CSV table of C-alpha atoms in Angstrom, one decimal:
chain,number,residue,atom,x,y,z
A,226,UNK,CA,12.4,196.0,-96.2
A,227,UNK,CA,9.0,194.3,-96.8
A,228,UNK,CA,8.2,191.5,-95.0
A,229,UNK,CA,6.9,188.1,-95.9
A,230,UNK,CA,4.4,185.7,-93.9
A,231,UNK,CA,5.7,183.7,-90.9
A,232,UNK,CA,7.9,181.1,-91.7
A,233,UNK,CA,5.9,177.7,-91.3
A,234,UNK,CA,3.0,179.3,-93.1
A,235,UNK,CA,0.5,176.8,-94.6
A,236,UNK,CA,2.0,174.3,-92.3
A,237,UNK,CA,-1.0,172.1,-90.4
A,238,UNK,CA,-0.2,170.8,-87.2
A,239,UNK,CA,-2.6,167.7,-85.0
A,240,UNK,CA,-1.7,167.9,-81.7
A,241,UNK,CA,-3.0,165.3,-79.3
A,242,UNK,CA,-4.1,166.4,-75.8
A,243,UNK,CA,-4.2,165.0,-73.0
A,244,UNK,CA,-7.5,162.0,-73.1
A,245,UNK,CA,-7.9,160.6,-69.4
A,246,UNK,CA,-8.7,163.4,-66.7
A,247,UNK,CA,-5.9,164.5,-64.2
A,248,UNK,CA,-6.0,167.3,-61.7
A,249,UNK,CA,-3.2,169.0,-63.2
A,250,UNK,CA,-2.6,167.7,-66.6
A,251,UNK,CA,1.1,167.0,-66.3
A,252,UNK,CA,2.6,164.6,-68.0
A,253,UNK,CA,2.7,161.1,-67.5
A,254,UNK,CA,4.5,159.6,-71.0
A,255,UNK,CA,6.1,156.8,-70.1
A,256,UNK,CA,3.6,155.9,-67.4
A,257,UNK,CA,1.8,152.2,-68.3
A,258,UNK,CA,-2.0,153.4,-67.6
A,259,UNK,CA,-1.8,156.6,-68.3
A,260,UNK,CA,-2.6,159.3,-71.0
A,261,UNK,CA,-2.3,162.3,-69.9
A,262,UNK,CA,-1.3,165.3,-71.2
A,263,UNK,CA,3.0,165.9,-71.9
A,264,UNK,CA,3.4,170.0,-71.3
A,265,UNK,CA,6.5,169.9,-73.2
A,266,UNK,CA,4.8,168.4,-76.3
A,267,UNK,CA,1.7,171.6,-75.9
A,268,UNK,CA,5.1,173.6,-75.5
A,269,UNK,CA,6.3,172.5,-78.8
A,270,UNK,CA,2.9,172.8,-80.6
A,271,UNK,CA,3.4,176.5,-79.8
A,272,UNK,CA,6.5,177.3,-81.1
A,273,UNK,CA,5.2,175.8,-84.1
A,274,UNK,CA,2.4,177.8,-84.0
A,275,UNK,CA,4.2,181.5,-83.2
A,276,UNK,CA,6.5,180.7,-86.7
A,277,UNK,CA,3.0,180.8,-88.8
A,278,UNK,CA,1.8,177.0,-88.3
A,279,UNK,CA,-2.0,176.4,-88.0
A,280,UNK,CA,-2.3,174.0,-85.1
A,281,UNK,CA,-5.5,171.7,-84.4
A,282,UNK,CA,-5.4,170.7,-81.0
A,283,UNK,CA,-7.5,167.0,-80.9
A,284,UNK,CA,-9.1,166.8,-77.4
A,285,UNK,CA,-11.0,164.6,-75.2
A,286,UNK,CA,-15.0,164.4,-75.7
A,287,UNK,CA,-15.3,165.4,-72.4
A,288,UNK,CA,-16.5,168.1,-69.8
A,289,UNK,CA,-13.4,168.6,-68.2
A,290,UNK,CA,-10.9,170.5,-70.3
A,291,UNK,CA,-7.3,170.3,-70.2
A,292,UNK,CA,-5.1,173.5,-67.8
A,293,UNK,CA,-2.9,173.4,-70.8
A,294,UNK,CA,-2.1,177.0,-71.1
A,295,UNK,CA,0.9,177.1,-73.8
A,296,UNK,CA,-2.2,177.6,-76.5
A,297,UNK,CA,-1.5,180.8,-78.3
A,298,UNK,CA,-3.0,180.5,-81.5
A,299,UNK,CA,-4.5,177.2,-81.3
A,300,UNK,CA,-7.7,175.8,-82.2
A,301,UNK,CA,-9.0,172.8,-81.0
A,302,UNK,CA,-11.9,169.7,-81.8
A,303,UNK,CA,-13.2,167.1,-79.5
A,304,UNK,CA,-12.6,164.2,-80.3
A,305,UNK,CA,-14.1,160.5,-79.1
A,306,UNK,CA,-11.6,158.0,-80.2
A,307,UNK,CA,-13.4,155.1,-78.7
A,308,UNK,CA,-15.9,156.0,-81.8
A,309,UNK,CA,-14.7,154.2,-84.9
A,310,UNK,CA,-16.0,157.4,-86.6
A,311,UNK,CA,-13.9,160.0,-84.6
A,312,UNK,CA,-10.8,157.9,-85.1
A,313,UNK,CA,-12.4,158.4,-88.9
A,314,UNK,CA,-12.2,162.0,-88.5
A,315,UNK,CA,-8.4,162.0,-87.4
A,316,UNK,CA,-7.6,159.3,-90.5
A,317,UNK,CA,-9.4,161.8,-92.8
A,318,UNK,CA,-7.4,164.7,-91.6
A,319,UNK,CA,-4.2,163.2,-91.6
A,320,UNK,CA,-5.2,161.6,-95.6
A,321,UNK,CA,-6.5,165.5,-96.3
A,322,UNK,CA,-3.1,167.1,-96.1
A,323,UNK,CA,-1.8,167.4,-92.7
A,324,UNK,CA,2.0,168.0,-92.2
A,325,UNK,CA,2.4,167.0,-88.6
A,326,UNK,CA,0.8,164.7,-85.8
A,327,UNK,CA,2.4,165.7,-82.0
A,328,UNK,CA,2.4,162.7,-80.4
A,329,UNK,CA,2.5,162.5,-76.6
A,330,UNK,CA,1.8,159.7,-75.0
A,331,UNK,CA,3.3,156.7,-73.5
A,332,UNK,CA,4.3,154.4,-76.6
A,333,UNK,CA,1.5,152.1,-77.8
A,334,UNK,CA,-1.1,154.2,-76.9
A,335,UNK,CA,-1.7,155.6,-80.7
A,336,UNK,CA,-1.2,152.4,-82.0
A,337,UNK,CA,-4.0,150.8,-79.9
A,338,UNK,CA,-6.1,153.2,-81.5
A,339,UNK,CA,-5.2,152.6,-85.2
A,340,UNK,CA,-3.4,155.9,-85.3
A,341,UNK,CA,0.2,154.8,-84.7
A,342,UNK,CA,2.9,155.9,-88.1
A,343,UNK,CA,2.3,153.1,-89.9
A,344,UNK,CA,-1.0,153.5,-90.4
A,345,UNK,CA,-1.1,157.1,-90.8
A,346,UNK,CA,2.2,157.5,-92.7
A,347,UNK,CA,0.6,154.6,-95.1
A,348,UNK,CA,-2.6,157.3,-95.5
A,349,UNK,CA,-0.2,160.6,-95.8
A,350,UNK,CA,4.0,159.6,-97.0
A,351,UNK,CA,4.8,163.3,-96.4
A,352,UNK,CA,3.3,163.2,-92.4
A,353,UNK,CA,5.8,164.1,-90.0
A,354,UNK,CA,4.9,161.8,-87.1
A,355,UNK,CA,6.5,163.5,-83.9
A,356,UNK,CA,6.4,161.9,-80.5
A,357,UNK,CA,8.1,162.6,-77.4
A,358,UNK,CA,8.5,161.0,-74.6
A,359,UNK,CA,9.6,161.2,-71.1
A,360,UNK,CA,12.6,158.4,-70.1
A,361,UNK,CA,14.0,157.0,-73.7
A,362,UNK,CA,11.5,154.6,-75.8
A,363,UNK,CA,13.9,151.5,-75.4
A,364,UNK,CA,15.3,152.5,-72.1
A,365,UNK,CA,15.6,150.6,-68.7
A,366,UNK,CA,13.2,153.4,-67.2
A,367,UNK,CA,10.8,152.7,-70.4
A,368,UNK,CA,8.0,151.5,-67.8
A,369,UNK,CA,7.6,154.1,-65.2
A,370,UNK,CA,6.2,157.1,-64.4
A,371,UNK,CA,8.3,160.5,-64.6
A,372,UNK,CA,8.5,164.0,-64.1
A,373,UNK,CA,11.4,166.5,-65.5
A,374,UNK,CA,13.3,166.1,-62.0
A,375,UNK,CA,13.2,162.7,-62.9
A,376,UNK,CA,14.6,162.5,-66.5
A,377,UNK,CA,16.8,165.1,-64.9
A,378,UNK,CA,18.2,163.0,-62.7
A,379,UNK,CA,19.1,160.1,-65.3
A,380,UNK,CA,20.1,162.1,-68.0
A,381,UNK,CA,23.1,162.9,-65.7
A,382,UNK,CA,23.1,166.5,-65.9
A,383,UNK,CA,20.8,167.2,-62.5
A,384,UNK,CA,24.2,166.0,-60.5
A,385,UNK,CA,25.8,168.9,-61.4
A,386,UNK,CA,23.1,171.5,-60.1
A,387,UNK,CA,23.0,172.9,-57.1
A,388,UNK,CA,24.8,174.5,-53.7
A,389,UNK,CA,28.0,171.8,-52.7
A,390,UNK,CA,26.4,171.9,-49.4
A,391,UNK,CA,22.8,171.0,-50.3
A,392,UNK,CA,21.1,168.2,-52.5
A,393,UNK,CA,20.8,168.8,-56.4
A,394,UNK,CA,18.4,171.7,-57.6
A,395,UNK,CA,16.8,171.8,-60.6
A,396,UNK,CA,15.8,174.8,-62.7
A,397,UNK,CA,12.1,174.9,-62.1
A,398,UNK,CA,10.8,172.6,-65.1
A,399,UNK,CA,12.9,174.0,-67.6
A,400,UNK,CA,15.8,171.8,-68.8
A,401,UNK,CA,14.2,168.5,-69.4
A,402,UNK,CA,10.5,169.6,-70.0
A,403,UNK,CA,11.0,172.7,-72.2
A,404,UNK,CA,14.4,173.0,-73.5
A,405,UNK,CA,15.1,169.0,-73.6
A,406,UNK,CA,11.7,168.2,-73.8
A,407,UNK,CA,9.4,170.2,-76.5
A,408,UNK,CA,12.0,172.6,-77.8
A,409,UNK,CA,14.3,169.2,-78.6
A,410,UNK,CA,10.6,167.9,-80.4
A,411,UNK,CA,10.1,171.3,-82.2
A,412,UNK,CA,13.7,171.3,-83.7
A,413,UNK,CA,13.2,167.6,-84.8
A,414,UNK,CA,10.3,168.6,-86.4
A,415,UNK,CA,11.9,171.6,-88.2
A,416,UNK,CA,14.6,169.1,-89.2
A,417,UNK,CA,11.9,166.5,-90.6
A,418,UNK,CA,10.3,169.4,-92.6
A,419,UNK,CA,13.5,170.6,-94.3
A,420,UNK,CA,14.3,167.0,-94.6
A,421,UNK,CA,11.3,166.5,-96.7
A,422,UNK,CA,11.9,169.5,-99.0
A,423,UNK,CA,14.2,166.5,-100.7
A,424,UNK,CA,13.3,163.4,-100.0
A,425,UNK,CA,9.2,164.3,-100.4
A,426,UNK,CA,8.6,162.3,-97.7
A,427,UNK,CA,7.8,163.0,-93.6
A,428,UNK,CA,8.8,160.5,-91.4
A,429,UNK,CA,9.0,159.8,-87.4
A,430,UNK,CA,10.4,161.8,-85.2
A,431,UNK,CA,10.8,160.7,-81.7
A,432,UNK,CA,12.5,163.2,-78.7
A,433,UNK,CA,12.6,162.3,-75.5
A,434,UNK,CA,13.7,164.5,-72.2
A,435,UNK,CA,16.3,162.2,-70.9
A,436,UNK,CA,18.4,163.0,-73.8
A,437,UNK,CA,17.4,166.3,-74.9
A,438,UNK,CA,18.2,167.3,-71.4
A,439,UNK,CA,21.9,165.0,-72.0
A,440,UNK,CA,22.4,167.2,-75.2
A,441,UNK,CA,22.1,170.1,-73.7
A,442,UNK,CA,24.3,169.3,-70.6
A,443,UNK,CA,26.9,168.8,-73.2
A,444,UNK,CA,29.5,171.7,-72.5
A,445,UNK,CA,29.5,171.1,-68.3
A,446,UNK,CA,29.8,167.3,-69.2
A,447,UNK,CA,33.1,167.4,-71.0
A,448,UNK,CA,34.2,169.9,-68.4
A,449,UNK,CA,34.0,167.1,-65.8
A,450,UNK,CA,37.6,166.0,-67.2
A,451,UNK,CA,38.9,169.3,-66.8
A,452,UNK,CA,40.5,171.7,-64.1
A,453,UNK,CA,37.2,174.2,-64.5
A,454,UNK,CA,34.6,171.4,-63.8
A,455,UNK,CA,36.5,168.7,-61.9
A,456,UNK,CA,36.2,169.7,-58.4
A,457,UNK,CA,32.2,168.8,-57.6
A,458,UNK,CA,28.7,170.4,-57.6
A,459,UNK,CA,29.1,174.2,-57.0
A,460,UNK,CA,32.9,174.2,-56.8
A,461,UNK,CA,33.8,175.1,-60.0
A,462,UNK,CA,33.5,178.0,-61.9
A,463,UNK,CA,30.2,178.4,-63.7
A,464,UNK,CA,28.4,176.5,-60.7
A,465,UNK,CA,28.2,178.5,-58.1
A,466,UNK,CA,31.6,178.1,-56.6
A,467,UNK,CA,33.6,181.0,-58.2
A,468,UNK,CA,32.3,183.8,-55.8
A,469,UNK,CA,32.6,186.1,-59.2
A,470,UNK,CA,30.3,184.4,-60.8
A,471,UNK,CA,27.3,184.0,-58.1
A,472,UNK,CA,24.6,186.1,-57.0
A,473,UNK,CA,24.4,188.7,-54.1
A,474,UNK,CA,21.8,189.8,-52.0
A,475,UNK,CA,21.7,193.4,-51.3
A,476,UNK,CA,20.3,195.9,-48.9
A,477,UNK,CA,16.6,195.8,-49.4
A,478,UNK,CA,16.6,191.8,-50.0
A,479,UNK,CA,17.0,192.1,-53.5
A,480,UNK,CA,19.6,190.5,-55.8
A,481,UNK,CA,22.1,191.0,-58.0
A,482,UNK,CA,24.3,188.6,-60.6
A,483,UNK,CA,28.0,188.4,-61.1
A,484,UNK,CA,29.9,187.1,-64.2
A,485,UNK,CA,33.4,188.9,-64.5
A,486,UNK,CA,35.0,186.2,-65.1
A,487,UNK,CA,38.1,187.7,-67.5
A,488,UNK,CA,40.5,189.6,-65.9
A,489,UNK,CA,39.5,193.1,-67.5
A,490,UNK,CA,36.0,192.5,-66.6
A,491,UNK,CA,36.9,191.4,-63.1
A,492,UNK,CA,38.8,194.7,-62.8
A,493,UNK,CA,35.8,196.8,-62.9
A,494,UNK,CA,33.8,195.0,-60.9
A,495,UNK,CA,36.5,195.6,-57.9
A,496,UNK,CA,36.3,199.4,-58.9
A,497,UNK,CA,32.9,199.7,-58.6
A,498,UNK,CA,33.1,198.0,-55.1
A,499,UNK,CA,35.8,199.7,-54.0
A,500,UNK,CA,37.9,196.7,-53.7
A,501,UNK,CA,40.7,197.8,-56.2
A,502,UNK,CA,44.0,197.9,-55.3
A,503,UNK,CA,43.7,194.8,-52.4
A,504,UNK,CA,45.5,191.8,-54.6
A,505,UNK,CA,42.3,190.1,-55.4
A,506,UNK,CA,43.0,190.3,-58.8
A,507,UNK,CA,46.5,188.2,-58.6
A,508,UNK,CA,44.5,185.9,-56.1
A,509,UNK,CA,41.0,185.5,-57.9
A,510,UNK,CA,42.0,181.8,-59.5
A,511,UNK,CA,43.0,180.1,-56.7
A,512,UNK,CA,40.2,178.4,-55.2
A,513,UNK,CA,41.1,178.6,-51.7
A,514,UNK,CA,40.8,181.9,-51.8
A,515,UNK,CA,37.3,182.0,-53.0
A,516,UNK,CA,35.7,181.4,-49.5
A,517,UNK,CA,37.3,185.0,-48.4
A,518,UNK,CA,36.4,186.7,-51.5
A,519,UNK,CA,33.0,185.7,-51.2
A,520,UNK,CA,32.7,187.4,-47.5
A,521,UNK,CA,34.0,190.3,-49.0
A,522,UNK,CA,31.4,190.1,-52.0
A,523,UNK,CA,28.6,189.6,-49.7
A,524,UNK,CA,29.6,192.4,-47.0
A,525,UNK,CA,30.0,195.6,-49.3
A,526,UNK,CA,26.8,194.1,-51.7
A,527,UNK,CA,24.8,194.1,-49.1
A,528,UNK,CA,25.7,197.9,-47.7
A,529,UNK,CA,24.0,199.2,-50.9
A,530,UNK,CA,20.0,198.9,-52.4
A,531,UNK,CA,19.9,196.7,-55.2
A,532,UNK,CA,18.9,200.4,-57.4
A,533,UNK,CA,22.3,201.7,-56.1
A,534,UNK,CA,24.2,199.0,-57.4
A,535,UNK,CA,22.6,199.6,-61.1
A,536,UNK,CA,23.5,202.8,-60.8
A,537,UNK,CA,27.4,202.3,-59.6
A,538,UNK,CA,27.3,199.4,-62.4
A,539,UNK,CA,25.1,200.3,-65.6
A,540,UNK,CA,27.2,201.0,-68.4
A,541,UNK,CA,30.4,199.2,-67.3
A,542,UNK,CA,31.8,196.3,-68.4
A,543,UNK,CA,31.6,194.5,-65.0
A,544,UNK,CA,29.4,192.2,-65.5
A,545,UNK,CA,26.9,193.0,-62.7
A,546,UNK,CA,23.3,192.9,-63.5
A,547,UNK,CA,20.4,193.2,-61.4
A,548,UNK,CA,18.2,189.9,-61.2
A,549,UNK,CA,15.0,190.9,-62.7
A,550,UNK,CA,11.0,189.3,-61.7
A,551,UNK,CA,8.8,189.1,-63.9
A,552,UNK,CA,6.8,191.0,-62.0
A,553,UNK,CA,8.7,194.1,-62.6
A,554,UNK,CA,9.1,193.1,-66.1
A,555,UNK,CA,5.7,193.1,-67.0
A,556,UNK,CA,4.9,196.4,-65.4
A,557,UNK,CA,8.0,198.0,-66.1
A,558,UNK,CA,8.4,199.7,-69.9
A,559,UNK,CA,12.1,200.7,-68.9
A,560,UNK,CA,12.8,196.8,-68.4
A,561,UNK,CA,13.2,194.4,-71.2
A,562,UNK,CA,10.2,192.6,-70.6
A,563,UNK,CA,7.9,192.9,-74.1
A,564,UNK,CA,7.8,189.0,-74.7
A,565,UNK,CA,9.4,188.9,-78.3
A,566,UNK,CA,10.0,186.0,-81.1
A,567,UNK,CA,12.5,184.0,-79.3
A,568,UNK,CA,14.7,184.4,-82.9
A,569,UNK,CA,14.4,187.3,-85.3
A,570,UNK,CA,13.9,186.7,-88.6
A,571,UNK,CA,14.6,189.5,-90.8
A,572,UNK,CA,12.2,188.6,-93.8
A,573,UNK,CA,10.3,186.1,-92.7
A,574,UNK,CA,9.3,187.0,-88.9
A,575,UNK,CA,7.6,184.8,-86.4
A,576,UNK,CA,4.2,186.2,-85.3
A,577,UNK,CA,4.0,188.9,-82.1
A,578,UNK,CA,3.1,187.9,-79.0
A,579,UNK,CA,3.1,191.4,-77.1
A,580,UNK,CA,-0.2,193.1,-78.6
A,581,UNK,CA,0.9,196.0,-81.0
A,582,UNK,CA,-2.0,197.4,-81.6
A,583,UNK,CA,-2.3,199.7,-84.4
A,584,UNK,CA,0.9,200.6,-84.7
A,585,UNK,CA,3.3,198.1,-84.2
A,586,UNK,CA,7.2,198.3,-83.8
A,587,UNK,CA,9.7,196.3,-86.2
A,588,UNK,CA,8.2,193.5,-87.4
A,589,UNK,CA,11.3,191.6,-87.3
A,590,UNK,CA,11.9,192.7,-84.0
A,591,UNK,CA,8.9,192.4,-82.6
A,592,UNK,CA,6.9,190.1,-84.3
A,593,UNK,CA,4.7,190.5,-86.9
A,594,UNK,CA,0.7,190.3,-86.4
A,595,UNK,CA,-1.0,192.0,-83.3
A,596,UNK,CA,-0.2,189.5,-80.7
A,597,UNK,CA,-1.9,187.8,-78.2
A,598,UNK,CA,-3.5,188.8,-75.1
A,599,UNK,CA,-1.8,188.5,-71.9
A,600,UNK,CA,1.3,189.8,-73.9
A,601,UNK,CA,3.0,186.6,-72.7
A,602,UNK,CA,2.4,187.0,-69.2
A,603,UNK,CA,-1.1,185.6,-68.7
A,604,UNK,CA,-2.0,182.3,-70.0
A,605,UNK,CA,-5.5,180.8,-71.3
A,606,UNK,CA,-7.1,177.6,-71.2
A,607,UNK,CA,-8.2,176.3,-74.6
A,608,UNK,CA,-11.8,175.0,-74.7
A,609,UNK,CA,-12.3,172.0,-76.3
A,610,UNK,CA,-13.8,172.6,-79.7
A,611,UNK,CA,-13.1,176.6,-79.6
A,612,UNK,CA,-12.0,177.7,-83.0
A,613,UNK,CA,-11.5,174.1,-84.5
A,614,UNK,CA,-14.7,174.6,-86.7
A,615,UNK,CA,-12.9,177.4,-88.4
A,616,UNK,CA,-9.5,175.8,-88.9
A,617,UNK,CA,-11.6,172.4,-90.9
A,618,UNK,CA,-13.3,175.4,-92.9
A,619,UNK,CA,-9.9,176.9,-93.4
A,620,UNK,CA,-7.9,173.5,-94.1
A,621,UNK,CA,-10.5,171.6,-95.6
A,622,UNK,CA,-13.1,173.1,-96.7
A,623,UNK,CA,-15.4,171.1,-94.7
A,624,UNK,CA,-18.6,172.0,-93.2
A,625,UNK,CA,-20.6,171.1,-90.0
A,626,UNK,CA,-23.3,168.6,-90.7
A,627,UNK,CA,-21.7,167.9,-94.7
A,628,UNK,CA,-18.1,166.3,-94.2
A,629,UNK,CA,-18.1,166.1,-90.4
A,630,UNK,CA,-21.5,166.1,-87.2
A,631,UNK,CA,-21.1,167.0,-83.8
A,632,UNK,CA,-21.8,163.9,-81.8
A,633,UNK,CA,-22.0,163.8,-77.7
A,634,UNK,CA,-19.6,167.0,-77.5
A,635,UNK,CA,-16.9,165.2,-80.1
A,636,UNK,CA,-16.2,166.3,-83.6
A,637,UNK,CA,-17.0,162.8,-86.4
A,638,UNK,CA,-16.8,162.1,-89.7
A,639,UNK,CA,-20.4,162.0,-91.3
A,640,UNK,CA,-21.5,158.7,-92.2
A,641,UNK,CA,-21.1,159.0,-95.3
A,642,UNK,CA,-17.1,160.2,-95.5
A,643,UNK,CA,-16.0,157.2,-92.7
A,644,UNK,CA,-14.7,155.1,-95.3
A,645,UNK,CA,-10.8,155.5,-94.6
């Protein structure tokens, strides 16, 4: 079957970064004084971006880039918006056509600015403005400064990670920033899009971490008022207090992962141990025999190599995996480590981001196009100004020196366009 273009193809995408130096660029959203960068909004930008969306990153005019490195695909200008004609410049581009702003800074600081959605949805109905925040817009924690441990922690769900004998864990920067954060922001914008397939018209979209990160806690939240999430922070079942549904260390300090949690399931994994035929199975759901179950686990895992488990285990139904690194992932062809779409799309695929070469797999599959370097693995920094001279050509039309001039290292409107 043929295959058509990436999905939001002909879709044009501003996304602001970050306009105030910072050693590490992270983000600061709700924090009064501050605008930095958000990474889950960057993050956002390029999911957008791998489904077939141009995106025109607007930075600082200023020597010190941004260590944003989620910037597959992107362009980028430089833009002074303390100059009433680069805040021309963003107006124009916005009147021109564009389909989405990414907004993601503490509220107000667009507004200040003359950019906020009423002025720019008065120049462009059909804009979708999206914005994201840290802590929620009208919140009690509106005020102050945050990381994703922090939204974590208020959206509730952060109380239910981690050992029951330590303090709460969470999952690197993932829940709140990416998945709460700019995925939540990416599938509003979707949303807005398809929204305006009817209606004609954008609107605002507004995410923010404490409740993407709330959303997504939903399942282990209702299970709080049930037998199989009632009993605290790693002593339940999916947690980390079922001992058959854990991880094991094994002989050479490596690790593997347990999940049989149904009875035929956690049959094979006692075959494979040699623990079949000891009662275990009759005894597996009460939980105060888990302690003794979990010696067990960790003495006989821990007589093998992690490689001698795969092979007592690969192929069964057990549910015992080997925990992978990305290290071995990216080296390893045998692995599955080729950094795909994160959906497939049949007919209309997202673009590659493992480099294909001349001959590239399934579209669908893999992605269509010849990806990226890096193949996922190795990020880039994103000049300021690389590539956005191109994307104005390829949007607009426009021209260096006609409809916009290159003034102290930021991107304006020419005199004679700064009208809007």
């Amino acid at each position: 079957m043929a295959t058509g273009p990436p999905p939001l193809t002909g879709i044009k995408v501003l996304e602001f970064a970050g306009l105030a130096p910072g050693a590490l660029h992270l983000h600061l959203a709700s924090c009064p004084g501050s605008t930095d960068t958000v990474i889950p909004a960057p993050f956002a930008g390029m999911l957008l971006a791998d489904a077939g969306a141009s995106v025109l990153r607007i930075d600082r005019a200023a020597p010190s880039p941004t260590q944003d490195v989620l910037t597959r695909r992107k362009a980028s200008i430089a833009v002074d918006l303390k100059a009433p004609r680069g805040v021309a410049l963003v107006r124009a581009l916005v009147a021109a056509g564009a389909d989405v702003l990414v907004d993601p800074f503490r509220p107000g600081v667009l507004e200040k600015l003359g950019l906020g959605p009423r002025e720019l949805l008065a120049l462009n109905p059909r804009l979708v403005y999206a914005r994201l925040t840290g802590f929620r817009r009208d919140g009690k924690y509106r005020d102050m400064a945050g990381h994703d441990i922090n939204y974590l922690a208020v959206s509730g769900a952060l109380s239910m990670l981690g050992r029951a004998t330590d303090t709460p864990h969470p999952p690197l920067n993932l829940l709140a920033d990416m998945a709460g954060g700019g995925a939540t922001l990416f599938q509003g914008i979707l949303l807005a899009l398809l929204a305006r397939q009817t209606s004609g018209r954008g609107q605002v979209v507004e995410a923010n971490m404490v409740d993407g990160a709330s959303y997504l806690a939903t399942f282990p939240r209702l299970m709080l008022k049930t037998s199989q999430g009632a009993r605290g922070r790693g002593r339940n079942i999916l947690d980390g207090g079922c001992p058959f549904y854990d991880t094991y260390a094994t002989k050479d300090g490596r690790y593997v992962s347990v999940a049989a949690l149904e009875p035929q399931f956690f049959a094979a994994l006692m075959t494979g141990l040699g623990l079949a035929g000891q009662g275990w199975d009759e005894r597996r759901h009460d939980p105060a025999e888990w302690p003794a179950l979990r010696r067990v686990f960790e003495d006989v895992f821990a007589r093998r190599t992690r490689g001698e488990w795969e092979a007592v285990f690969d192929g069964t139904d057990a549910c015992c995996v080997p925990v992978l690194d990305y290290a071995e992932l990216e080296t390893d062809p045998a692995r599955e480590g080729d950094q795909r779409p994160a959906v497939t799309l049949r007919q209309t695929p997202c673009l590659a981001v493992k480099q294909q070469g001349d001959a590239p797999g399934d579209a669908a599959t893999y992605g269509q196009g010849r990806g990226v370097p890096g193949d996922g693995y190795e990020g880039a920094a994103l000049a300021p100004g690389q590539g956005g001279e191109e994307v104005l050509r390829q949007w607009l039309s426009w021209t260096k020196g006609k409809e916009y001039d290159v003034s102290d290292g930021g991107f304006v409107l020419t005199k004679a366009e700064s009208r809007l």
